[in-house]
mmCIF file of C-alpha atoms in Angstrom:
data_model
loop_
_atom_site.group_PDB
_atom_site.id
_atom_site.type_symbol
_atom_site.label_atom_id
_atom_site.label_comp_id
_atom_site.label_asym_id
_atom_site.label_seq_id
_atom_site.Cartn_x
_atom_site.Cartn_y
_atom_site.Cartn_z
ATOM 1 C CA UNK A 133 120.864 72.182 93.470
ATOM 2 C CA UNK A 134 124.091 73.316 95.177
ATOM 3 C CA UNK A 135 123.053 76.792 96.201
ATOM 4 C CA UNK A 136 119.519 78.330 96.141
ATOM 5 C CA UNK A 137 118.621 81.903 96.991
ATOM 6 C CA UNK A 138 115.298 82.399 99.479
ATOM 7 C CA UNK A 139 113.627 85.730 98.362
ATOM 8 C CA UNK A 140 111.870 86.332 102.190
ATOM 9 C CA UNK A 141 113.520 83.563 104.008
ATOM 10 C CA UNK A 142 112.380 85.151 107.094
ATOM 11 C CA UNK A 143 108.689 84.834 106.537
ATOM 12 C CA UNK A 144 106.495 82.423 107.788
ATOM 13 C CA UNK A 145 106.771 80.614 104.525
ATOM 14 C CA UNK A 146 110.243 81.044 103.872
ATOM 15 C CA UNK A 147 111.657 80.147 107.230
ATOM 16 C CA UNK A 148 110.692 76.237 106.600
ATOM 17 C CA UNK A 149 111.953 76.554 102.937
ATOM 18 C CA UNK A 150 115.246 77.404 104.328
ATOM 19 C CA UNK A 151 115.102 75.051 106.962
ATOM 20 C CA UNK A 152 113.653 72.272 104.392
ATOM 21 C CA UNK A 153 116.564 73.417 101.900
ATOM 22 C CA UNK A 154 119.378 73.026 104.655
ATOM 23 C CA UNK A 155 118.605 69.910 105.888
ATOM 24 C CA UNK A 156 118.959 68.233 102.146
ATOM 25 C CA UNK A 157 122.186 69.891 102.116
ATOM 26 C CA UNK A 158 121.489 73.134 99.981
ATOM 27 C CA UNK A 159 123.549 75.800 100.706
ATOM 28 C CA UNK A 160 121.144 78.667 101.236
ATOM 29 C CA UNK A 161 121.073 82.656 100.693
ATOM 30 C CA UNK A 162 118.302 84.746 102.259
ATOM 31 C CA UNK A 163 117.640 88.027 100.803
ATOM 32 C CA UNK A 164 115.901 89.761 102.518
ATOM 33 C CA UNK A 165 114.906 93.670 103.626
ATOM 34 C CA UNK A 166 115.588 93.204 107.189
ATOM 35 C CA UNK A 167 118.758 91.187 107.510
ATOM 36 C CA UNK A 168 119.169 91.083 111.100
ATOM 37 C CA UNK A 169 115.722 89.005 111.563
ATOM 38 C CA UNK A 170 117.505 86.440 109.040
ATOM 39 C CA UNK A 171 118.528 84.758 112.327
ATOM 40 C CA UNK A 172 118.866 80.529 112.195
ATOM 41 C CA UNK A 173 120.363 78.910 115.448
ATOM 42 C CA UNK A 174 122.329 76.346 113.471
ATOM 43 C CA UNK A 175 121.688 75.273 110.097
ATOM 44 C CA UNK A 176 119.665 71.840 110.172
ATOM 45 C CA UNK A 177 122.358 69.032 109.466
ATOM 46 C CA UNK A 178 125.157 71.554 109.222
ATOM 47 C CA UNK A 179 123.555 73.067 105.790
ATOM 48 C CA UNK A 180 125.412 76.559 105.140
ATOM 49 C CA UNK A 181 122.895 79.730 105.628
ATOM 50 C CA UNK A 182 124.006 82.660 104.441
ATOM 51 C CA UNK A 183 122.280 86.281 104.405
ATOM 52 C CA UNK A 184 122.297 89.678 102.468
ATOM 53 C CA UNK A 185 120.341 92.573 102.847
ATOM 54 C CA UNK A 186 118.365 93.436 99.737
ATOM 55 C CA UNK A 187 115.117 95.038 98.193
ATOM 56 C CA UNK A 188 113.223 93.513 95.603
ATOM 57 C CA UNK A 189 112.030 96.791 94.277
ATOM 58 C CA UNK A 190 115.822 97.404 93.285
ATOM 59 C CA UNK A 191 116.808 95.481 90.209
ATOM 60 C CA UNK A 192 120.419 95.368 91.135
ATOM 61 C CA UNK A 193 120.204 94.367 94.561
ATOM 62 C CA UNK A 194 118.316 91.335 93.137
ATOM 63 C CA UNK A 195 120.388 90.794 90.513
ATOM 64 C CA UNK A 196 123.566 90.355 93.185
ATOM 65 C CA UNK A 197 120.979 88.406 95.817
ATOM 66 C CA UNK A 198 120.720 85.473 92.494
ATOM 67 C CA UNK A 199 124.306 85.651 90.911
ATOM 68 C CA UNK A 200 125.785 82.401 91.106
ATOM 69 C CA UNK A 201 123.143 80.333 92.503
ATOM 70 C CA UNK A 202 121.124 77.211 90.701
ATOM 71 C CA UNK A 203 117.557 77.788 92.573
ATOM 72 C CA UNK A 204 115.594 80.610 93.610
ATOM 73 C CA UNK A 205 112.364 80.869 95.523
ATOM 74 C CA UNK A 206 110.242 84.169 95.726
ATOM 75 C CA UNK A 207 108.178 84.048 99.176
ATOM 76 C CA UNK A 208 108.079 87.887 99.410
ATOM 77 C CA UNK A 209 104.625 88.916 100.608
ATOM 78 C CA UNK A 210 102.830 91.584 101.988
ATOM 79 C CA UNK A 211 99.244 91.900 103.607
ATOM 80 C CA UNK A 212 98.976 95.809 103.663
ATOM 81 C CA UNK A 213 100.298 98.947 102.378
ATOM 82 C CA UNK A 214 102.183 100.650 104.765
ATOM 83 C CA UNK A 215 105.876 102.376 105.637
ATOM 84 C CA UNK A 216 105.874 103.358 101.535
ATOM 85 C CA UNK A 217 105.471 99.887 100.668
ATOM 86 C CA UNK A 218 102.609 98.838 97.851
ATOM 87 C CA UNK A 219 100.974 95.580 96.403
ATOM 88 C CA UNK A 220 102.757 96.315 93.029
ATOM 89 C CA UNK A 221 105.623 97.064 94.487
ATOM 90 C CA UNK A 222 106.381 93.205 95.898
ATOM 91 C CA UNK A 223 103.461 91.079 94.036
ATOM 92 C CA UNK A 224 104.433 93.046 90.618
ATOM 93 C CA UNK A 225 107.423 95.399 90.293
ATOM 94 C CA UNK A 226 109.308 92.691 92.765
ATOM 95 C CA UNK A 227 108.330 89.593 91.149
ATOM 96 C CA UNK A 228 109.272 90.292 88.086
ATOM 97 C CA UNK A 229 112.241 91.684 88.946
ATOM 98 C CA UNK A 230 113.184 88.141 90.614
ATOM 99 C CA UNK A 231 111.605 86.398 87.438
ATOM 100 C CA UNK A 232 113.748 88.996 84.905
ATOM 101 C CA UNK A 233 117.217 87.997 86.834
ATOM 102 C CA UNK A 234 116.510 84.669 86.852
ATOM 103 C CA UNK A 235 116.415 84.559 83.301
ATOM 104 C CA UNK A 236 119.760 87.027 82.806
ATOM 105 C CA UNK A 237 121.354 85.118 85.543
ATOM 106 C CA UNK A 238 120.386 81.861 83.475
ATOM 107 C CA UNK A 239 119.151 80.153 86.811
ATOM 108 C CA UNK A 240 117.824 76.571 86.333
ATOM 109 C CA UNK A 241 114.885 76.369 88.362
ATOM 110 C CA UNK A 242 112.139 79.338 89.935
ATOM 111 C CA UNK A 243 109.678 78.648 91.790
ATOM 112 C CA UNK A 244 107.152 81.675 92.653
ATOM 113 C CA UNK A 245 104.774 81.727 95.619
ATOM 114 C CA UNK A 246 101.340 83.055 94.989
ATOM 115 C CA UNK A 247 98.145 82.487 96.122
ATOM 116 C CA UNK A 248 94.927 80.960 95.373
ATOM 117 C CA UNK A 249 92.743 83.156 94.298
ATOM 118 C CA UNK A 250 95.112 85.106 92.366
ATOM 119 C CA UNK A 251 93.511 87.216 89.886
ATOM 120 C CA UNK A 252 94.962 90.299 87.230
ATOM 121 C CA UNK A 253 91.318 91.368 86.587
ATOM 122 C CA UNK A 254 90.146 91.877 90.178
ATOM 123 C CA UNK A 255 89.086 94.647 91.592
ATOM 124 C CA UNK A 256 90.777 93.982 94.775
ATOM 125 C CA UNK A 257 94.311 95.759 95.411
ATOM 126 C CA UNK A 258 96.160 92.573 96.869
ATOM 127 C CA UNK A 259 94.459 89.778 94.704
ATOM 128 C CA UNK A 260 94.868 91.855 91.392
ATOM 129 C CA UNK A 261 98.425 92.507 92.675
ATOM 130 C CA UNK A 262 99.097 88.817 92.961
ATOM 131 C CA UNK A 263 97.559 88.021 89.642
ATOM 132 C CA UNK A 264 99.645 90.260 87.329
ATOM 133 C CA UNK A 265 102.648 89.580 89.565
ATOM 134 C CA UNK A 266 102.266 85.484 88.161
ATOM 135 C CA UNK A 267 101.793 87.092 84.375
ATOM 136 C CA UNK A 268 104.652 89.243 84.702
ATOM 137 C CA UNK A 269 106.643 85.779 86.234
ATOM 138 C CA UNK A 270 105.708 83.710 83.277
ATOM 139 C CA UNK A 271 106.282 86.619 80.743
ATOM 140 C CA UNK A 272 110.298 87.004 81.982
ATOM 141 C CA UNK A 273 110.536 82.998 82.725
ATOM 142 C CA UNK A 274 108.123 80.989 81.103
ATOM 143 C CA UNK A 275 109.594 77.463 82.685
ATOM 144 C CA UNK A 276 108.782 79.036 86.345
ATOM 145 C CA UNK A 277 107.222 77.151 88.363
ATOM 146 C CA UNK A 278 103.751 79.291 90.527
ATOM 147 C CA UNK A 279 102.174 77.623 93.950
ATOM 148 C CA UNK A 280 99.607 79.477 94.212
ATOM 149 C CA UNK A 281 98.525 78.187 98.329
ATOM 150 C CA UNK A 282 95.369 78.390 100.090
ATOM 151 C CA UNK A 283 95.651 79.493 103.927
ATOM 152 C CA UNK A 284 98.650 78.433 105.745
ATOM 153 C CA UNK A 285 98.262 76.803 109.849
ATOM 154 C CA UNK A 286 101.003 75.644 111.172
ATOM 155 C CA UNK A 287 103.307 76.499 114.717
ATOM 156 C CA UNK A 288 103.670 79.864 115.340
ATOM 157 C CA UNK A 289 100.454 80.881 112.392
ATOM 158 C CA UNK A 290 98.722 84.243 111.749
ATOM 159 C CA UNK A 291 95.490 81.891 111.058
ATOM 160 C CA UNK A 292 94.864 79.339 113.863
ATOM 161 C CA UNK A 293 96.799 81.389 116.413
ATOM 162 C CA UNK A 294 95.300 84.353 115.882
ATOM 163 C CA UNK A 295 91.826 82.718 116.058
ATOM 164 C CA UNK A 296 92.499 81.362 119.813
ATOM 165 C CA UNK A 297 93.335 84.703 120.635
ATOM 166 C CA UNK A 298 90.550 86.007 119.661
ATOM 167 C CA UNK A 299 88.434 83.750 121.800
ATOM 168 C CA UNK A 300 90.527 83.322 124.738
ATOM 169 C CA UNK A 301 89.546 87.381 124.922
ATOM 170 C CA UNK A 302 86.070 87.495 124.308
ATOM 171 C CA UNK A 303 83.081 85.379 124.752
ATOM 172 C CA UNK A 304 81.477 86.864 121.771
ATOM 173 C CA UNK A 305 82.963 86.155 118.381
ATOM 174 C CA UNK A 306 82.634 88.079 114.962
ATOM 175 C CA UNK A 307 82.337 86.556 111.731
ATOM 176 C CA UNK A 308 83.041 88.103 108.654
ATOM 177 C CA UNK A 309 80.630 87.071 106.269
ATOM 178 C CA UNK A 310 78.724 84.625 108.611
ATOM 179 C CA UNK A 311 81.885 82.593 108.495
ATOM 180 C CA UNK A 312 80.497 80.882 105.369
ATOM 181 C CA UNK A 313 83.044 81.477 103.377
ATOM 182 C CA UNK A 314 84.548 77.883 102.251
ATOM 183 C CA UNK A 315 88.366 77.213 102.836
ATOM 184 C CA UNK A 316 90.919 74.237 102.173
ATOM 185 C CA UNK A 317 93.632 75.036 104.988
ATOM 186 C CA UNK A 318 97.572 73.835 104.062
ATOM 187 C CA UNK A 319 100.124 72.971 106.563
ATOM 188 C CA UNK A 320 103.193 75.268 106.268
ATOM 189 C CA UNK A 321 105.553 72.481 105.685
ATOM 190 C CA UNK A 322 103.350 71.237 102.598
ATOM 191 C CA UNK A 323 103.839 74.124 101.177
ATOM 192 C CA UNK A 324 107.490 74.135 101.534
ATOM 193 C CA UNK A 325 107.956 70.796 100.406
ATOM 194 C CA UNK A 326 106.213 71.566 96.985
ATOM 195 C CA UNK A 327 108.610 74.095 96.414
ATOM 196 C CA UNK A 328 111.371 71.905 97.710
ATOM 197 C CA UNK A 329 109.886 69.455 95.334
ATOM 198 C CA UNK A 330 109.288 71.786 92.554
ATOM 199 C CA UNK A 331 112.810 72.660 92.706
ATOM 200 C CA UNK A 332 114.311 69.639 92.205
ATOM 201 C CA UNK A 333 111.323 68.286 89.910
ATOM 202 C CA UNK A 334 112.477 69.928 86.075
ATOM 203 C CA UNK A 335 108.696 68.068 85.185
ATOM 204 C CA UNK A 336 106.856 71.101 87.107
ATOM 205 C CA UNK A 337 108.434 73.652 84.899
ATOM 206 C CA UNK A 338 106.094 76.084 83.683
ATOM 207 C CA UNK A 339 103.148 74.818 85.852
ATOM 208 C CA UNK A 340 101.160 76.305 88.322
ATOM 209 C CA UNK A 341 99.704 74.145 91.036
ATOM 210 C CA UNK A 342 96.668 74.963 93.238
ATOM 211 C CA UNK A 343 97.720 74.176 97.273
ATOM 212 C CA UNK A 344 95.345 72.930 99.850
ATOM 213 C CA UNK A 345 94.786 71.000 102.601
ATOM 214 C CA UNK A 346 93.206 67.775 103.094
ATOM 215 C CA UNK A 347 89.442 68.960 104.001
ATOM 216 C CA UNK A 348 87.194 71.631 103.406
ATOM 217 C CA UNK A 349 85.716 73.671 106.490
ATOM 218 C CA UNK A 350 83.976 76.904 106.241
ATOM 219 C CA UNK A 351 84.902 79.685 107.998
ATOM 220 C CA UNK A 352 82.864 79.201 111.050
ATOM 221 C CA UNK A 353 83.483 75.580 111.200
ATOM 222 C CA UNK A 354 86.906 76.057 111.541
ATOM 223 C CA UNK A 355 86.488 78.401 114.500
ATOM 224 C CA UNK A 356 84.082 75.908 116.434
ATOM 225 C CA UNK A 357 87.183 73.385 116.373
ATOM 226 C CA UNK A 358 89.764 75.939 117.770
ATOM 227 C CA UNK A 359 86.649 77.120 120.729
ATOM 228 C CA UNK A 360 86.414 73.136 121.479
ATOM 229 C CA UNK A 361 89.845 72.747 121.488
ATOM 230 C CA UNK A 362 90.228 75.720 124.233
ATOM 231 C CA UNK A 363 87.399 74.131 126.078
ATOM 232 C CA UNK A 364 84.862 77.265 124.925
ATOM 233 C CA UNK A 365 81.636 78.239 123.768
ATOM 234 C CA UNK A 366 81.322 81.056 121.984
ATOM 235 C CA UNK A 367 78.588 83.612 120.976
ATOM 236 C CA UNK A 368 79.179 84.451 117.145
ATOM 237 C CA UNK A 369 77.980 87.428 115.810
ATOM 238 C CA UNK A 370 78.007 87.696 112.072
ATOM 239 C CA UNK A 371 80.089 90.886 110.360
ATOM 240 C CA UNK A 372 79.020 92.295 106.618
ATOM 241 C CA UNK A 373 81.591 92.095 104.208
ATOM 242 C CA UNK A 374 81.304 96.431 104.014
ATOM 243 C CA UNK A 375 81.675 96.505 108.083
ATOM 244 C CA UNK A 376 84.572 94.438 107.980
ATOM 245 C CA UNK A 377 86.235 96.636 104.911
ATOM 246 C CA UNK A 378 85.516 99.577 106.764
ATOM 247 C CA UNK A 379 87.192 98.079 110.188
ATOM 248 C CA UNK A 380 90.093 96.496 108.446
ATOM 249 C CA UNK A 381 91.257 100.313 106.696
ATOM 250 C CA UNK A 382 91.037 101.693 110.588
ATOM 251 C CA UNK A 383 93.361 98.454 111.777
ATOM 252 C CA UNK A 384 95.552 98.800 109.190
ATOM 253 C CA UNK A 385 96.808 102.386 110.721
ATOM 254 C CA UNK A 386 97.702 100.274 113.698
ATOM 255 C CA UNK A 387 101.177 99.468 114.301
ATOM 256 C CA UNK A 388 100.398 95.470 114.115
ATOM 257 C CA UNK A 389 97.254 95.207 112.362
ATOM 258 C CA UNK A 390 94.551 92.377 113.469
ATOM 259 C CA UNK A 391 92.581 92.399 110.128
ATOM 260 C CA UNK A 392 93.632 93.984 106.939
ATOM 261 C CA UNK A 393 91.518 94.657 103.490
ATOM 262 C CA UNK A 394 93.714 91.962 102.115
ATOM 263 C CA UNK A 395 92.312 89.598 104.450
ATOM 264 C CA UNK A 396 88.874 90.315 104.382
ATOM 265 C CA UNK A 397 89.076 90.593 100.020
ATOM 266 C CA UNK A 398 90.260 86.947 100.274
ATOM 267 C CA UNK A 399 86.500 85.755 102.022
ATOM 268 C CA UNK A 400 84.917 87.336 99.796
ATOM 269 C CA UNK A 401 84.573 83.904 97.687
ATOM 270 C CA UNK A 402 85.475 80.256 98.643
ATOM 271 C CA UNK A 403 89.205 79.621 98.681
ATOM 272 C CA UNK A 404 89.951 75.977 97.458
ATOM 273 C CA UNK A 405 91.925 74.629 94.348
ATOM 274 C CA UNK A 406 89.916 75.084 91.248
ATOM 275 C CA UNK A 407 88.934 71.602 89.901
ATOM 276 C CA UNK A 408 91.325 70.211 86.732
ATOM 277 C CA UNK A 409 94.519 72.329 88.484
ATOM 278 C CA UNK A 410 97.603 70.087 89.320
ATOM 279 C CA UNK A 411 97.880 70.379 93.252
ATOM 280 C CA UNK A 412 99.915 68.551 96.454
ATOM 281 C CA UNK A 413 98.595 65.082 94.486
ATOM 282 C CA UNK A 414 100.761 65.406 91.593
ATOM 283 C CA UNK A 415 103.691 66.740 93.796
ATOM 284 C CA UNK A 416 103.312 63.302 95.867
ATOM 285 C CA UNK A 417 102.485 64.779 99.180
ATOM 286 C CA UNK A 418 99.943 63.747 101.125
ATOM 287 C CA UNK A 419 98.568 66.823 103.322
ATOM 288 C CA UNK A 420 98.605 67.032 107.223
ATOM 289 C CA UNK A 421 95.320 67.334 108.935
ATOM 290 C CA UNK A 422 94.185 70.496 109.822
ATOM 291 C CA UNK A 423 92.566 69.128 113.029
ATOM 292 C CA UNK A 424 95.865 67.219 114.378
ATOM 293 C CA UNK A 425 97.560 70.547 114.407
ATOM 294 C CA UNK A 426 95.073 71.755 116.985
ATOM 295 C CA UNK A 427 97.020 70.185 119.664
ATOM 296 C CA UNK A 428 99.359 72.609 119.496
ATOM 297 C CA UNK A 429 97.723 75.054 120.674
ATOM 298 C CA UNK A 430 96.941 76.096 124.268
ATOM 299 C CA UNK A 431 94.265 74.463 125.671
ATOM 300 C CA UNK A 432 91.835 76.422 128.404
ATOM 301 C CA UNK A 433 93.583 77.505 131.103
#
């Protein structure tokens, strides 16, 4: 791989592809919406990082954003509808857009973030969203390659950052659910360094893989260690699933919104790699610790 374009390079996600990318000496191109936030203070190890402003709802603005280059990476996302932009638009109409050039452009390798869970027949708006957007990936380029991740912590989160927030404010916390619901948490940079991996690995074409984290917590669990790591005790109050749905439509008028119905939709079952699905194993990574990456963040004050 000489050159590899990073469909949201910007994201959470797709700032340590980029990063992981540059540092093996990949020359990478970022497309993405917003092109001044593409913004890298010096490629790792003097890797070139370019940028272009594109949308992957127009087919020849992706088309341009993959001409040329060996590897591409789609880690477009989006965890509510708002400013005219839909689920279908980037998990659909957007992926397979990427996956359609890929194929006209003749690219060797795609790799397509998803998410586990991922599901064309559910009811849900985002999960249904992501599942036809991996059918429409595998129709238009059947050797793509789908990581399909459970939740992401890592520095700078939306997940264990968020949480500590939330309890450095209030004494009383809410749990949707009961905070039952069972999760396998992945480190950011595992999930970068599959598709880093997947990339350069022509034996996961056509696979998906199932991403997560070293142990199983629930919910609740997982918010007792971020409370002991602030050096707190916290009331929790348990929220039902139909009083978080109705909360989450009112935040997601909000200019930054705390809880969307994307978000609450993906506790409504356990999130953890189904059982027989290739995962970080077969990729030969061994997954970081959820609770060593507590340290990082801010203790009681």
């Amino acid at each position: 791989m000489k050159l590899v374009t990073v469909f949201g390079g910007t994201g959470f996600l797709g700032r340590h592809i980029v990063e992981g990318l540059s540092r093996e000496g990949v020359a990478v191109r970022i497309a993405v919406r917003h092109q001044d936030q593409a913004i890298f203070h010096g490629a790792p190890d003097g890797g070139q990082i370019t940028s272009m402003a594109m949308d992957v709802r127009d087919e020849g603005a992706v088309g341009a954003a993959i001409s040329g280059v060996d590897g591409v990476v789609n880690a477009v996302s989006a965890y509510v509808e708002k400013g005219g932009i839909t689920y279908r638009d980037i998990h659909e109409r957007g992926a397979g857009n990427i996956a359609r050039a890929c194929h006209q452009h003749d690219v060797q390798r795609l790799v397509h973030i998803s998410g586990i869970g991922a599901d064309a027949a559910s009811t849900s708006l985002y999960i249904g969203a992501r599942g036809r957007g991996d059918l429409l990936v595998q129709q238009a380029f059947s050797r793509a390659t789908i990581l399909r991740p459970s939740v992401m912590f890592g520095p700078d989160d939306a997940f264990l950052n968020v949480l500590a927030k939330i309890i450095r404010s209030t004494p009383v916390i809410p749990l949707i659910g009961g905070g039952r619901t069972r999760l396998q948490p992945i480190h950011v940079r595992d999930v970068a360094e599959a598709a880093l991996r997947s990339l350069q690995n022509p034996g996961s074409e056509g696979h998906i893989y199932e991403l997560g984290g070293a142990e199983t917590y629930t919910l609740r669990e997982i918010t007792e260690l971020v409370a002991a790591r602030m050096e707190r005790r916290p009331a929790f109050i348990p929220i039902p699933f139909a009083l978080a749905h109705s909360l989450a439509r009112f935040f997601e008028f909000l200019p930054a919104a705390p809880l969307t119905v994307a978000q609450v939709d993906l506790l409504l079952d356990d999130k953890f790699p189904a059982s027989g699905m290739p995962g970080l194993r077969e990729l030969g990574i061994a997954p970081r610790r959820l609770e060593d990456a507590l340290v990082d963040l801010p203790a009681a004050p």
